[in-house]
Amino acid sequence: MTYLTHLECSKCRKEVAANTPQRLCPDCQKPLLARYDLDALGKVWNPQTLVGRESTLWRFRELLPMASMSHAIRLGEGGTPLLHAKRLGKVLGLEHLLIKDEALNPTGSFKARGLCLAVSRACELGIAEVVIPSAGNAAGAMSAYAAAAGMRAHVFMPRDVPLPFRSECEAYGADVTLVDGLIGDCGAAAKKAAEAHAWFDVSTLKEPYRLEGKKTMGLELAEDLGWKLPDVIIYPTGGGTGLIGMWKAFDELERLGMISSKRPRMVVVQAEGCAPMVRAFEEGSDEARPWENASTIAAGLRVPAAVGDFLILRTVRESGGVAIAVSDRDLTMGQHELAACEGVFACPEGGATVAAVKRLVDTGWIEPTECVVAFNTGTGLKYPEVRTEGVP
Ligand SMILES: *Cc1c(COP(=O)(O)O)cnc(C)c1O
């Protein structure tokens, strides 16, 4: 089963017990990371171990935190396709453009991976009620997993959230509170309610296990590519869990002897109307200042201040990557191109990665023969207000 040993602070390295519910580091309030006994696992784990296992993220269960699979809530998460985008690649001038299509997850986005693990582990540790502030996919994913676990879900959303995101939570039986204000105001309201009622808050990186769920994207990429990694990974970044999680997966696979030390260049893509990581990257800072008046149609990228800012920036720099911002117009065009060339109707965040690939190929930062993985993080079907008609 699991090789989880303890949790470790990503900043001050304090060690914390993993067998009781934990949120941030008790000393410095930074994210906690799950640590495994990789030396022991390395002795028994090899590519053969995975043969014949189900094609969901649970195929990597030794590297996941569940003590027992009896509390694992399974809706078919992970195991998403890695599509060779031949037609779009040709348009953009790339031979090996791959799309990791996360829209095929339960609830239509990769948020299912993180919340599957956060909710399953909370359930295993005896928690009965979970709460989240969210302007989009995270709320639906948490509500679905809580429903399947028989747990109570509390969601705080901005009043102007697109209807599909809200109806979905209500259908799963979540208790939805509409907040007059932005996601920051929802965060404050959720925090207050969590403290008042002793609900467990599963906000991005404020508990350790969403990261473990998102990490499985990195494990899948490595396995799908025959235990070699691509040259470049393009990731639409809000809170950055997927980016930080994939880097953690690569560290663990290298420690296990499954991959070499050759890593992809990690690219952070944000929207011009909310690009705190891009600004910090360009300024050479280790942390990001909060973005004022954040605005973009890509709700998953509307994160003015990320708890894991220093981890995102460290990963991009260590990998030799870059952080770039694209306009809402360009990301909408990217959405259109991905749909028309490849039959993948992406969310606006997925469109942003296509816009980024185009820019980086045009400037020569990506070479035509390089293997590039671009993430489509969710389905386009939940954004009825986004129009792609008339876009060239
Ligand atoms: C949440 C979200 C993102 C951003 O993901 P992070 O890992 O928090 O950076 C991107 N795309 C979609 C569709 C999302 O829902």
JSON list of N, CA and C in Angstrom, two decimals, residues 119-160:
[
{"chain": "A", "resi": 119, "resn": "VAL", "atom": "N", "xyz": [-10.23, 14.83, -0.67]},
{"chain": "A", "resi": 119, "resn": "VAL", "atom": "CA", "xyz": [-11.48, 14.38, -0.02]},
{"chain": "A", "resi": 119, "resn": "VAL", "atom": "C", "xyz": [-11.32, 12.94, 0.48]},
{"chain": "A", "resi": 120, "resn": "SER", "atom": "N", "xyz": [-10.71, 12.08, -0.32]},
{"chain": "A", "resi": 120, "resn": "SER", "atom": "CA", "xyz": [-10.51, 10.69, 0.12]},
{"chain": "A", "resi": 120, "resn": "SER", "atom": "C", "xyz": [-9.68, 10.62, 1.40]},
{"chain": "A", "resi": 121, "resn": "ARG", "atom": "N", "xyz": [-8.61, 11.40, 1.42]},
{"chain": "A", "resi": 121, "resn": "ARG", "atom": "CA", "xyz": [-7.72, 11.35, 2.59]},
{"chain": "A", "resi": 121, "resn": "ARG", "atom": "C", "xyz": [-8.40, 11.99, 3.81]},
{"chain": "A", "resi": 122, "resn": "ALA", "atom": "N", "xyz": [-9.15, 13.08, 3.58]},
{"chain": "A", "resi": 122, "resn": "ALA", "atom": "CA", "xyz": [-9.90, 13.70, 4.68]},
{"chain": "A", "resi": 122, "resn": "ALA", "atom": "C", "xyz": [-10.88, 12.68, 5.26]},
{"chain": "A", "resi": 123, "resn": "CYS", "atom": "N", "xyz": [-11.55, 11.95, 4.38]},
{"chain": "A", "resi": 123, "resn": "CYS", "atom": "CA", "xyz": [-12.51, 10.93, 4.80]},
{"chain": "A", "resi": 123, "resn": "CYS", "atom": "C", "xyz": [-11.79, 9.86, 5.63]},
{"chain": "A", "resi": 124, "resn": "GLU", "atom": "N", "xyz": [-10.64, 9.42, 5.12]},
{"chain": "A", "resi": 124, "resn": "GLU", "atom": "CA", "xyz": [-9.87, 8.40, 5.83]},
{"chain": "A", "resi": 124, "resn": "GLU", "atom": "C", "xyz": [-9.44, 8.87, 7.22]},
{"chain": "A", "resi": 125, "resn": "LEU", "atom": "N", "xyz": [-9.17, 10.18, 7.35]},
{"chain": "A", "resi": 125, "resn": "LEU", "atom": "CA", "xyz": [-8.72, 10.72, 8.64]},
{"chain": "A", "resi": 125, "resn": "LEU", "atom": "C", "xyz": [-9.89, 11.15, 9.52]},
{"chain": "A", "resi": 126, "resn": "GLY", "atom": "N", "xyz": [-11.12, 10.81, 9.11]},
{"chain": "A", "resi": 126, "resn": "GLY", "atom": "CA", "xyz": [-12.27, 11.00, 9.98]},
{"chain": "A", "resi": 126, "resn": "GLY", "atom": "C", "xyz": [-13.02, 12.32, 9.84]},
{"chain": "A", "resi": 127, "resn": "ILE", "atom": "N", "xyz": [-12.71, 13.10, 8.81]},
{"chain": "A", "resi": 127, "resn": "ILE", "atom": "CA", "xyz": [-13.39, 14.39, 8.63]},
{"chain": "A", "resi": 127, "resn": "ILE", "atom": "C", "xyz": [-14.76, 14.17, 7.97]},
{"chain": "A", "resi": 128, "resn": "ALA", "atom": "N", "xyz": [-15.77, 14.92, 8.41]},
{"chain": "A", "resi": 128, "resn": "ALA", "atom": "CA", "xyz": [-17.12, 14.72, 7.90]},
{"chain": "A", "resi": 128, "resn": "ALA", "atom": "C", "xyz": [-17.61, 15.86, 7.01]},
{"chain": "A", "resi": 129, "resn": "GLU", "atom": "N", "xyz": [-17.02, 17.07, 7.17]},
{"chain": "A", "resi": 129, "resn": "GLU", "atom": "CA", "xyz": [-17.49, 18.21, 6.39]},
{"chain": "A", "resi": 129, "resn": "GLU", "atom": "C", "xyz": [-16.30, 18.97, 5.81]},
{"chain": "A", "resi": 130, "resn": "VAL", "atom": "N", "xyz": [-16.39, 19.26, 4.49]},
{"chain": "A", "resi": 130, "resn": "VAL", "atom": "CA", "xyz": [-15.31, 19.99, 3.82]},
{"chain": "A", "resi": 130, "resn": "VAL", "atom": "C", "xyz": [-15.85, 21.29, 3.23]},
{"chain": "A", "resi": 131, "resn": "VAL", "atom": "N", "xyz": [-14.97, 22.26, 3.08]},
{"chain": "A", "resi": 131, "resn": "VAL", "atom": "CA", "xyz": [-15.38, 23.57, 2.56]},
{"chain": "A", "resi": 131, "resn": "VAL", "atom": "C", "xyz": [-14.34, 24.08, 1.57]},
{"chain": "A", "resi": 132, "resn": "ILE", "atom": "N", "xyz": [-14.81, 24.83, 0.55]},
{"chain": "A", "resi": 132, "resn": "ILE", "atom": "CA", "xyz": [-13.89, 25.39, -0.44]},
{"chain": "A", "resi": 132, "resn": "ILE", "atom": "C", "xyz": [-14.41, 26.71, -0.98]},
{"chain": "A", "resi": 133, "resn": "PRO", "atom": "N", "xyz": [-13.52, 27.70, -1.16]},
{"chain": "A", "resi": 133, "resn": "PRO", "atom": "CA", "xyz": [-13.88, 28.87, -1.93]},
{"chain": "A", "resi": 133, "resn": "PRO", "atom": "C", "xyz": [-13.47, 28.61, -3.37]},
{"chain": "A", "resi": 134, "resn": "SER", "atom": "N", "xyz": [-14.35, 28.87, -4.34]},
{"chain": "A", "resi": 134, "resn": "SER", "atom": "CA", "xyz": [-13.98, 28.57, -5.72]},
{"chain": "A", "resi": 134, "resn": "SER", "atom": "C", "xyz": [-14.85, 29.35, -6.69]},
{"chain": "A", "resi": 135, "resn": "ALA", "atom": "N", "xyz": [-14.24, 29.76, -7.80]},
{"chain": "A", "resi": 135, "resn": "ALA", "atom": "CA", "xyz": [-15.01, 30.44, -8.84]},
{"chain": "A", "resi": 135, "resn": "ALA", "atom": "C", "xyz": [-15.21, 29.51, -10.03]},
{"chain": "A", "resi": 136, "resn": "GLY", "atom": "N", "xyz": [-15.00, 28.21, -9.80]},
{"chain": "A", "resi": 136, "resn": "GLY", "atom": "CA", "xyz": [-15.13, 27.35, -10.97]},
{"chain": "A", "resi": 136, "resn": "GLY", "atom": "C", "xyz": [-15.03, 25.87, -10.68]},
{"chain": "A", "resi": 137, "resn": "ASN", "atom": "N", "xyz": [-14.09, 25.20, -11.37]},
{"chain": "A", "resi": 137, "resn": "ASN", "atom": "CA", "xyz": [-14.03, 23.74, -11.40]},
{"chain": "A", "resi": 137, "resn": "ASN", "atom": "C", "xyz": [-13.74, 23.05, -10.06]},
{"chain": "A", "resi": 138, "resn": "ALA", "atom": "N", "xyz": [-13.01, 23.74, -9.17]},
{"chain": "A", "resi": 138, "resn": "ALA", "atom": "CA", "xyz": [-12.65, 23.09, -7.90]},
{"chain": "A", "resi": 138, "resn": "ALA", "atom": "C", "xyz": [-13.89, 22.79, -7.08]},
{"chain": "A", "resi": 139, "resn": "ALA", "atom": "N", "xyz": [-14.88, 23.68, -7.11]},
{"chain": "A", "resi": 139, "resn": "ALA", "atom": "CA", "xyz": [-16.09, 23.50, -6.31]},
{"chain": "A", "resi": 139, "resn": "ALA", "atom": "C", "xyz": [-16.86, 22.26, -6.77]},
{"chain": "A", "resi": 140, "resn": "GLY", "atom": "N", "xyz": [-17.01, 22.11, -8.08]},
{"chain": "A", "resi": 140, "resn": "GLY", "atom": "CA", "xyz": [-17.74, 20.95, -8.61]},
{"chain": "A", "resi": 140, "resn": "GLY", "atom": "C", "xyz": [-17.02, 19.66, -8.27]},
{"chain": "A", "resi": 141, "resn": "ALA", "atom": "N", "xyz": [-15.69, 19.66, -8.41]},
{"chain": "A", "resi": 141, "resn": "ALA", "atom": "CA", "xyz": [-14.92, 18.45, -8.12]},
{"chain": "A", "resi": 141, "resn": "ALA", "atom": "C", "xyz": [-15.04, 18.08, -6.65]},
{"chain": "A", "resi": 142, "resn": "MET", "atom": "N", "xyz": [-14.87, 19.08, -5.76]},
{"chain": "A", "resi": 142, "resn": "MET", "atom": "CA", "xyz": [-14.98, 18.76, -4.34]},
{"chain": "A", "resi": 142, "resn": "MET", "atom": "C", "xyz": [-16.38, 18.23, -4.01]},
{"chain": "A", "resi": 143, "resn": "SER", "atom": "N", "xyz": [-17.41, 18.87, -4.57]},
{"chain": "A", "resi": 143, "resn": "SER", "atom": "CA", "xyz": [-18.79, 18.48, -4.27]},
{"chain": "A", "resi": 143, "resn": "SER", "atom": "C", "xyz": [-19.07, 17.05, -4.73]},
{"chain": "A", "resi": 144, "resn": "ALA", "atom": "N", "xyz": [-18.54, 16.69, -5.90]},
{"chain": "A", "resi": 144, "resn": "ALA", "atom": "CA", "xyz": [-18.77, 15.34, -6.43]},
{"chain": "A", "resi": 144, "resn": "ALA", "atom": "C", "xyz": [-18.13, 14.30, -5.52]},
{"chain": "A", "resi": 145, "resn": "TYR", "atom": "N", "xyz": [-16.87, 14.51, -5.15]},
{"chain": "A", "resi": 145, "resn": "TYR", "atom": "CA", "xyz": [-16.18, 13.52, -4.32]},
{"chain": "A", "resi": 145, "resn": "TYR", "atom": "C", "xyz": [-16.79, 13.46, -2.92]},
{"chain": "A", "resi": 146, "resn": "ALA", "atom": "N", "xyz": [-17.21, 14.62, -2.40]},
{"chain": "A", "resi": 146, "resn": "ALA", "atom": "CA", "xyz": [-17.84, 14.62, -1.08]},
{"chain": "A", "resi": 146, "resn": "ALA", "atom": "C", "xyz": [-19.16, 13.84, -1.15]},
{"chain": "A", "resi": 147, "resn": "ALA", "atom": "N", "xyz": [-19.92, 14.04, -2.24]},
{"chain": "A", "resi": 147, "resn": "ALA", "atom": "CA", "xyz": [-21.19, 13.31, -2.39]},
{"chain": "A", "resi": 147, "resn": "ALA", "atom": "C", "xyz": [-20.94, 11.81, -2.39]},
{"chain": "A", "resi": 148, "resn": "ALA", "atom": "N", "xyz": [-19.94, 11.39, -3.18]},
{"chain": "A", "resi": 148, "resn": "ALA", "atom": "CA", "xyz": [-19.66, 9.95, -3.29]},
{"chain": "A", "resi": 148, "resn": "ALA", "atom": "C", "xyz": [-19.14, 9.36, -1.98]},
{"chain": "A", "resi": 149, "resn": "ALA", "atom": "N", "xyz": [-18.54, 10.23, -1.14]},
{"chain": "A", "resi": 149, "resn": "ALA", "atom": "CA", "xyz": [-18.02, 9.75, 0.15]},
{"chain": "A", "resi": 149, "resn": "ALA", "atom": "C", "xyz": [-19.07, 9.81, 1.25]},
{"chain": "A", "resi": 150, "resn": "GLY", "atom": "N", "xyz": [-20.21, 10.44, 0.95]},
{"chain": "A", "resi": 150, "resn": "GLY", "atom": "CA", "xyz": [-21.22, 10.64, 1.98]},
{"chain": "A", "resi": 150, "resn": "GLY", "atom": "C", "xyz": [-20.83, 11.73, 2.96]},
{"chain": "A", "resi": 151, "resn": "MET", "atom": "N", "xyz": [-20.01, 12.70, 2.49]},
{"chain": "A", "resi": 151, "resn": "MET", "atom": "CA", "xyz": [-19.59, 13.81, 3.34]},
{"chain": "A", "resi": 151, "resn": "MET", "atom": "C", "xyz": [-20.38, 15.06, 2.98]},
{"chain": "A", "resi": 152, "resn": "ARG", "atom": "N", "xyz": [-20.41, 16.02, 3.88]},
{"chain": "A", "resi": 152, "resn": "ARG", "atom": "CA", "xyz": [-21.12, 17.28, 3.62]},
{"chain": "A", "resi": 152, "resn": "ARG", "atom": "C", "xyz": [-20.15, 18.26, 2.96]},
{"chain": "A", "resi": 153, "resn": "ALA", "atom": "N", "xyz": [-20.61, 18.92, 1.87]},
{"chain": "A", "resi": 153, "resn": "ALA", "atom": "CA", "xyz": [-19.76, 19.87, 1.13]},
{"chain": "A", "resi": 153, "resn": "ALA", "atom": "C", "xyz": [-20.31, 21.29, 1.28]},
{"chain": "A", "resi": 154, "resn": "HIS", "atom": "N", "xyz": [-19.43, 22.24, 1.58]},
{"chain": "A", "resi": 154, "resn": "HIS", "atom": "CA", "xyz": [-19.81, 23.66, 1.66]},
{"chain": "A", "resi": 154, "resn": "HIS", "atom": "C", "xyz": [-18.98, 24.45, 0.66]},
{"chain": "A", "resi": 155, "resn": "VAL", "atom": "N", "xyz": [-19.67, 25.22, -0.20]},
{"chain": "A", "resi": 155, "resn": "VAL", "atom": "CA", "xyz": [-19.00, 25.92, -1.29]},
{"chain": "A", "resi": 155, "resn": "VAL", "atom": "C", "xyz": [-19.28, 27.42, -1.18]},
{"chain": "A", "resi": 156, "resn": "PHE", "atom": "N", "xyz": [-18.24, 28.24, -1.30]},
{"chain": "A", "resi": 156, "resn": "PHE", "atom": "CA", "xyz": [-18.40, 29.70, -1.34]},
{"chain": "A", "resi": 156, "resn": "PHE", "atom": "C", "xyz": [-17.98, 30.19, -2.72]},
{"chain": "A", "resi": 157, "resn": "MET", "atom": "N", "xyz": [-18.95, 30.73, -3.49]},
{"chain": "A", "resi": 157, "resn": "MET", "atom": "CA", "xyz": [-18.69, 31.16, -4.87]},
{"chain": "A", "resi": 157, "resn": "MET", "atom": "C", "xyz": [-19.04, 32.63, -5.05]},
{"chain": "A", "resi": 158, "resn": "PRO", "atom": "N", "xyz": [-18.35, 33.33, -5.96]},
{"chain": "A", "resi": 158, "resn": "PRO", "atom": "CA", "xyz": [-18.76, 34.70, -6.28]},
{"chain": "A", "resi": 158, "resn": "PRO", "atom": "C", "xyz": [-20.17, 34.65, -6.91]},
{"chain": "A", "resi": 159, "resn": "ARG", "atom": "N", "xyz": [-20.99, 35.65, -6.62]},
{"chain": "A", "resi": 159, "resn": "ARG", "atom": "CA", "xyz": [-22.37, 35.65, -7.11]},
{"chain": "A", "resi": 159, "resn": "ARG", "atom": "C", "xyz": [-22.43, 35.58, -8.65]},
{"chain": "A", "resi": 160, "resn": "ASP", "atom": "N", "xyz": [-21.42, 36.13, -9.32]},
{"chain": "A", "resi": 160, "resn": "ASP", "atom": "CA", "xyz": [-21.46, 36.17, -10.79]},
{"chain": "A", "resi": 160, "resn": "ASP", "atom": "C", "xyz": [-20.82, 34.94, -11.46]}
]
